[in-house]
Amino acid sequence: MLVDIILTVLLLILPTVLWIVPKTRRNNDNWLIALKTAPLGIIALYWSDELLSKIVRDISERQERDIEISIWIVLAVPLIAAFLVIIPGGLFIKRKFGTEKKYNPGLSILLFFLLLPPVFIADMILSFACSFADSDHKGDWRTAWLPREGNTGIAFQEQPIHPVLAEYNYRIRFSRDGEKTYRYLLTNTGGRTLFNVYRLKDGRLLFRDKDWDYLVDARGPECRVLRLEPLEDRLYAAQVPNVEIDTWSGPFRKNDEIVMEMGDQTVPAEDVTGILDGMTYYGCIEDRFYPAEKKPEQKIEKVF
């Protein structure tokens, strides 16, 4: 939001100055009209795109599914909003102060398109600067919706935690009877988001990325996420503590018990050997969830 406000203020400077100075306010040839209206058109494009994105996010949130809209709508709505500011704005100036030449909105539209690349670059620079200025570098949570599991909605969420590098906090959001429950996964300390999702024979889901395997269990009264790790030819599962976790260890024996360390907690692990037998590919998570029929299973090479 801070970047949006800064960029809007910068774009308003030139039109404001041209309106304040009496000479340029009354001397309205086509280029002066363009200088007054094109920046306002970019502001309209910018904020209409933000509004459209918010509307889509809100609908997705209410329906608990990803809403796909045509790329033509994504492009057309902001452009129409921009032209509805530029052209009527130029006609208003012409009627109020007159022009030395016949009004030609084409010059305003040409300037609008010429300004788009530098404004886009300025937006990126401001975004990077504001991200570095933010001490924790954490962005907004982004959501990928999975199909509902009975009466429970499941969503995967990621949060960027570095202004440049691909580092993310991950969590699973369960929604049931209007209540939302969050279960954190281990922090991704480097690399793009890619999970293969599998359906186990007992109905639960397996989330697998380059780092870890997670058992996502939405069946019981308490929705759970467990980390899966092998030890001595056996497979063990330990419930992931519901906090941000950026340190961990593999399973080990402690007082005749198998445990895993995650963050500052030592969690008991249960033997679940054989639970992955007969699992089937369900889909994958990238920028959103793609069911198996839309994207095939992708090869994932484990880092650890």
Coordinates of C-alpha atoms in Angstrom, one line a residue:
M1 CA 0.0 0.0 0.0
L2 CA 2.9 2.4 0.8
V3 CA 4.3 1.9 -2.7
D4 CA 0.9 2.6 -4.3
I5 CA 0.6 5.9 -2.4
I6 CA 4.1 7.0 -3.2
L7 CA 3.7 6.2 -6.9
T8 CA 0.3 8.0 -7.0
V9 CA 1.8 11.1 -5.4
L10 CA 4.7 11.2 -7.9
L11 CA 2.3 10.9 -10.8
L12 CA 0.2 13.7 -9.5
I13 CA 3.1 16.2 -9.3
L14 CA 3.2 17.2 -13.0
P15 CA -0.6 17.6 -13.5
T16 CA -0.8 19.5 -10.3
V17 CA 1.9 21.9 -11.2
L18 CA 0.4 22.5 -14.7
W19 CA -2.9 23.3 -13.1
I20 CA -1.5 25.6 -10.4
V21 CA 0.6 27.8 -12.8
P22 CA -1.9 30.2 -14.5
K23 CA -0.1 30.2 -17.8
T24 CA -0.1 26.5 -18.3
R25 CA -3.6 26.2 -16.8
R26 CA -5.0 28.4 -19.6
N27 CA -2.6 27.6 -22.4
N28 CA -4.0 24.2 -23.4
D29 CA -2.6 22.9 -26.6
N30 CA -2.8 19.2 -27.2
W31 CA 0.6 18.4 -25.6
L32 CA -0.2 20.3 -22.5
I33 CA -3.6 18.5 -22.3
A34 CA -1.6 15.2 -22.7
L35 CA 0.7 16.2 -19.8
K36 CA -2.2 16.9 -17.6
T37 CA -4.3 13.8 -18.4
A38 CA -1.9 10.9 -19.2
P39 CA -0.5 10.7 -15.6
L40 CA -4.0 10.6 -14.3
G41 CA -4.8 7.8 -16.7
I42 CA -1.9 5.8 -15.4
I43 CA -3.2 6.4 -11.8
A44 CA -6.6 5.1 -13.0
L45 CA -5.0 2.1 -14.6
Y46 CA -2.9 1.3 -11.5
W47 CA -5.8 1.6 -9.0
S48 CA -8.4 -0.2 -11.2
D49 CA -6.0 -3.1 -11.5
E50 CA -5.6 -3.2 -7.7
L51 CA -9.3 -3.0 -7.3
L52 CA -9.9 -5.9 -9.8
S53 CA -7.3 -8.0 -8.0
K54 CA -9.0 -7.3 -4.6
I55 CA -12.4 -8.2 -6.0
V56 CA -11.1 -11.5 -7.3
R57 CA -9.3 -12.3 -4.0
D58 CA -12.5 -11.5 -2.0
I59 CA -14.6 -13.8 -4.3
S60 CA -12.0 -16.6 -4.0
E61 CA -12.0 -16.2 -0.2
R62 CA -15.8 -16.4 0.1
Q63 CA -16.1 -19.4 -2.3
E64 CA -12.8 -21.0 -1.1
R65 CA -11.6 -21.7 -4.6
D66 CA -9.3 -20.1 -7.1
I67 CA -11.2 -17.7 -9.5
E68 CA -9.9 -17.7 -13.0
I69 CA -10.7 -14.6 -15.1
S70 CA -9.8 -14.1 -18.8
I71 CA -6.5 -12.4 -19.5
W72 CA -8.4 -10.1 -21.8
I73 CA -10.5 -8.9 -18.8
V74 CA -7.3 -8.3 -16.8
L75 CA -5.9 -6.2 -19.6
A76 CA -9.1 -4.5 -20.7
V77 CA -10.6 -3.2 -17.4
P78 CA -7.6 -1.1 -16.4
L79 CA -7.1 0.3 -19.9
I80 CA -10.8 1.2 -20.1
A81 CA -10.5 2.9 -16.7
A82 CA -7.5 4.9 -18.0
F83 CA -9.2 6.0 -21.2
L84 CA -12.3 7.0 -19.3
V85 CA -10.0 9.4 -17.4
I86 CA -7.8 10.6 -20.2
I87 CA -10.4 11.3 -22.9
P88 CA -13.2 12.9 -20.8
G89 CA -10.5 14.8 -19.0
G90 CA -9.2 16.3 -22.2
L91 CA -12.7 17.2 -23.4
F92 CA -13.4 18.9 -20.0
I93 CA -10.2 21.0 -20.4
K94 CA -11.2 22.0 -24.0
R95 CA -14.6 23.1 -22.9
K96 CA -13.4 25.0 -19.9
F97 CA -10.4 26.9 -21.4
G98 CA -10.5 26.2 -25.1
T99 CA -7.6 25.1 -27.1
E100 CA -5.3 26.7 -29.7
K101 CA -5.8 23.7 -32.0
K102 CA -8.5 21.1 -32.5
Y103 CA -8.3 18.7 -29.5
N104 CA -6.7 15.4 -30.4
P105 CA -6.9 12.7 -27.7
G106 CA -4.4 10.5 -29.6
L107 CA -1.5 12.5 -28.2
S108 CA -2.7 11.9 -24.7
I109 CA -3.1 8.2 -25.4
L110 CA 0.4 8.1 -27.0
L111 CA 2.0 9.8 -24.0
F112 CA 0.1 7.4 -21.7
F113 CA 1.7 4.4 -23.4
L114 CA 5.1 6.1 -23.5
L115 CA 5.0 6.6 -19.7
L116 CA 4.0 3.0 -18.9
P117 CA 7.5 1.5 -19.1
P118 CA 9.3 4.1 -16.8
V119 CA 6.3 3.9 -14.3
F120 CA 6.6 0.1 -14.3
I121 CA 10.4 0.4 -13.6
A122 CA 9.7 3.0 -10.9
D123 CA 7.2 0.7 -9.3
M124 CA 9.7 -2.1 -9.1
I125 CA 12.4 0.1 -7.6
L126 CA 10.0 1.5 -5.0
S127 CA 8.8 -2.1 -4.1
F128 CA 12.4 -3.2 -3.6
A129 CA 13.3 -0.1 -1.6
C130 CA 10.3 -0.5 0.7
S131 CA 11.0 -4.2 1.1
F132 CA 14.6 -3.6 2.2
A133 CA 13.4 -0.8 4.5
D134 CA 11.0 -3.2 6.2
S135 CA 13.0 -4.9 9.0
D136 CA 11.3 -8.3 8.7
H137 CA 10.9 -8.3 4.9
K138 CA 7.6 -10.2 5.2
G139 CA 5.0 -9.9 2.4
D140 CA 1.3 -10.8 2.3
W141 CA 0.1 -14.3 2.5
R142 CA -0.8 -15.8 -0.9
T143 CA -3.4 -18.6 -1.1
A144 CA -3.8 -21.7 -3.3
W145 CA -7.1 -23.4 -2.8
L146 CA -7.5 -27.2 -2.8
P147 CA -10.9 -29.0 -3.3
R148 CA -12.8 -29.4 0.0
E149 CA -12.3 -32.5 2.1
G150 CA -15.8 -33.3 3.2
N151 CA -16.9 -30.4 5.4
T152 CA -13.3 -29.0 5.6
G153 CA -11.7 -26.5 3.3
I154 CA -8.0 -26.8 2.7
A155 CA -5.8 -24.0 1.4
F156 CA -2.0 -23.8 1.0
Q157 CA -0.5 -20.3 1.9
E158 CA 2.9 -18.9 1.3
Q159 CA 4.5 -15.7 2.6
P160 CA 7.6 -14.1 1.0
I161 CA 10.2 -13.4 3.7
H162 CA 13.0 -11.9 1.5
P163 CA 12.8 -8.9 -0.9
V164 CA 14.9 -10.6 -3.6
L165 CA 15.5 -14.3 -2.8
A166 CA 12.8 -17.1 -3.1
E167 CA 12.4 -17.7 0.6
Y168 CA 8.9 -18.3 2.1
N169 CA 7.0 -19.2 5.2
Y170 CA 4.4 -21.9 4.5
R171 CA 1.2 -22.9 6.3
I172 CA -2.0 -24.9 5.7
R173 CA -5.3 -23.2 6.4
F174 CA -8.2 -25.4 7.4
S175 CA -11.8 -23.9 7.4
R176 CA -14.7 -25.7 9.0
D177 CA -18.0 -24.4 10.2
G178 CA -16.9 -20.8 9.7
E179 CA -13.8 -21.3 11.8
K180 CA -10.2 -21.1 10.4
T181 CA -7.3 -23.1 11.8
Y182 CA -3.7 -22.5 10.7
R183 CA -0.9 -25.1 10.7
Y184 CA 2.6 -24.0 9.9
L185 CA 5.1 -26.0 7.7
L186 CA 8.8 -25.6 7.9
T187 CA 10.3 -22.5 6.3
N188 CA 11.5 -22.7 2.7
T189 CA 15.0 -21.1 3.0
G190 CA 15.6 -21.0 -0.8
G191 CA 13.8 -22.1 -4.0
R192 CA 10.6 -21.7 -5.8
T193 CA 7.4 -23.1 -4.5
L194 CA 6.5 -26.6 -6.0
F195 CA 4.6 -29.3 -4.2
N196 CA 3.3 -32.5 -5.6
V197 CA 0.1 -33.6 -3.7
Y198 CA -0.9 -37.2 -3.3
R199 CA -4.0 -39.0 -2.0
L200 CA -3.2 -41.8 0.4
K201 CA -5.3 -45.0 0.7
D202 CA -6.9 -43.8 3.9
G203 CA -8.0 -40.5 2.3
R204 CA -5.3 -38.2 3.8
L205 CA -3.1 -36.0 1.7
L206 CA 0.7 -36.0 1.2
F207 CA 2.4 -32.7 0.4
R208 CA 5.9 -33.3 -1.1
D209 CA 8.4 -30.6 -2.0
K210 CA 12.2 -30.5 -2.5
D211 CA 12.7 -30.4 1.3
W212 CA 10.0 -32.3 3.1
D213 CA 7.0 -34.7 3.1
Y214 CA 4.0 -33.6 5.1
L215 CA 0.9 -35.6 6.0
V216 CA -2.1 -33.3 5.9
D217 CA -5.0 -34.8 8.0
A218 CA -8.3 -33.1 7.8
R219 CA -10.4 -36.1 8.9
G220 CA -10.6 -35.8 12.7
P221 CA -11.9 -33.1 15.0
E222 CA -8.3 -31.6 15.1
C223 CA -6.8 -30.9 11.7
R224 CA -3.2 -31.8 11.8
V225 CA 0.0 -31.5 9.7
L226 CA 2.8 -34.1 10.4
R227 CA 6.3 -34.2 9.0
L228 CA 7.4 -37.5 7.6
E229 CA 11.0 -38.8 7.9
P230 CA 12.7 -42.1 7.5
L231 CA 15.0 -43.7 10.1
E232 CA 16.5 -47.2 10.1
D233 CA 14.3 -48.4 7.2
R234 CA 11.1 -47.2 9.0
L235 CA 9.0 -44.1 8.3
Y236 CA 8.1 -41.8 11.2
A237 CA 5.6 -38.9 11.5
A238 CA 5.8 -36.0 14.0
Q239 CA 3.2 -33.3 14.3
V240 CA 4.6 -29.9 13.2
P241 CA 4.5 -27.3 16.0
N242 CA 2.1 -24.4 15.1
V243 CA 4.8 -21.7 14.9
E244 CA 7.2 -20.4 12.3
I245 CA 10.0 -23.0 12.1
D246 CA 13.4 -22.3 10.5
T247 CA 15.6 -24.8 12.3
W248 CA 15.1 -28.6 12.6
S249 CA 16.8 -31.9 12.8
G250 CA 16.0 -35.4 11.5
P251 CA 14.5 -38.2 13.7
F252 CA 16.7 -39.6 16.4
R253 CA 16.3 -41.8 19.5
K254 CA 15.9 -40.1 22.9
N255 CA 15.2 -42.2 26.0
D256 CA 14.0 -45.2 23.9
E257 CA 11.7 -42.9 21.9
I258 CA 11.9 -41.6 18.3
V259 CA 11.6 -37.8 18.3
M260 CA 12.2 -34.9 15.9
E261 CA 13.4 -31.4 16.7
M262 CA 11.5 -28.5 15.0
G263 CA 12.3 -25.0 16.2
D264 CA 12.8 -25.1 19.9
Q265 CA 10.5 -28.1 20.4
T266 CA 11.2 -31.8 20.5
V267 CA 8.2 -33.7 19.2
P268 CA 7.5 -37.4 19.6
A269 CA 7.3 -39.4 16.4
E270 CA 5.1 -42.4 15.6
D271 CA 5.9 -45.2 13.2
V272 CA 3.8 -45.0 10.1
T273 CA 5.7 -47.4 7.9
G274 CA 3.7 -48.4 4.8
I275 CA 1.3 -45.4 4.9
L276 CA 2.5 -44.3 1.5
D277 CA 1.9 -47.6 -0.2
G278 CA -0.7 -47.3 -3.0
M279 CA -0.8 -43.5 -2.9
T280 CA -2.0 -41.7 -6.1
Y281 CA -1.1 -38.4 -7.6
Y282 CA -3.7 -35.8 -6.8
G283 CA -2.3 -32.5 -8.2
C284 CA 0.5 -29.9 -7.7
I285 CA 0.9 -26.5 -6.1
E286 CA 2.8 -23.7 -7.9
D287 CA 1.1 -20.3 -8.1
R288 CA -2.1 -22.1 -7.4
F289 CA -3.4 -25.7 -7.1
Y290 CA -3.6 -27.6 -10.3
P291 CA -5.5 -31.0 -10.3
A292 CA -3.9 -34.0 -11.8
E293 CA -5.8 -33.7 -15.1
K294 CA -4.4 -30.2 -15.7
K295 CA -0.8 -30.8 -14.7
P296 CA 1.1 -34.1 -14.7
E297 CA 3.2 -35.2 -11.8
Q298 CA 6.6 -33.4 -11.7
K299 CA 9.9 -34.8 -10.7
I300 CA 11.1 -33.5 -7.3
E301 CA 14.6 -34.0 -6.2
K302 CA 15.1 -33.9 -2.4
V303 CA 17.7 -31.5 -1.0
F304 CA 17.9 -33.3 2.3

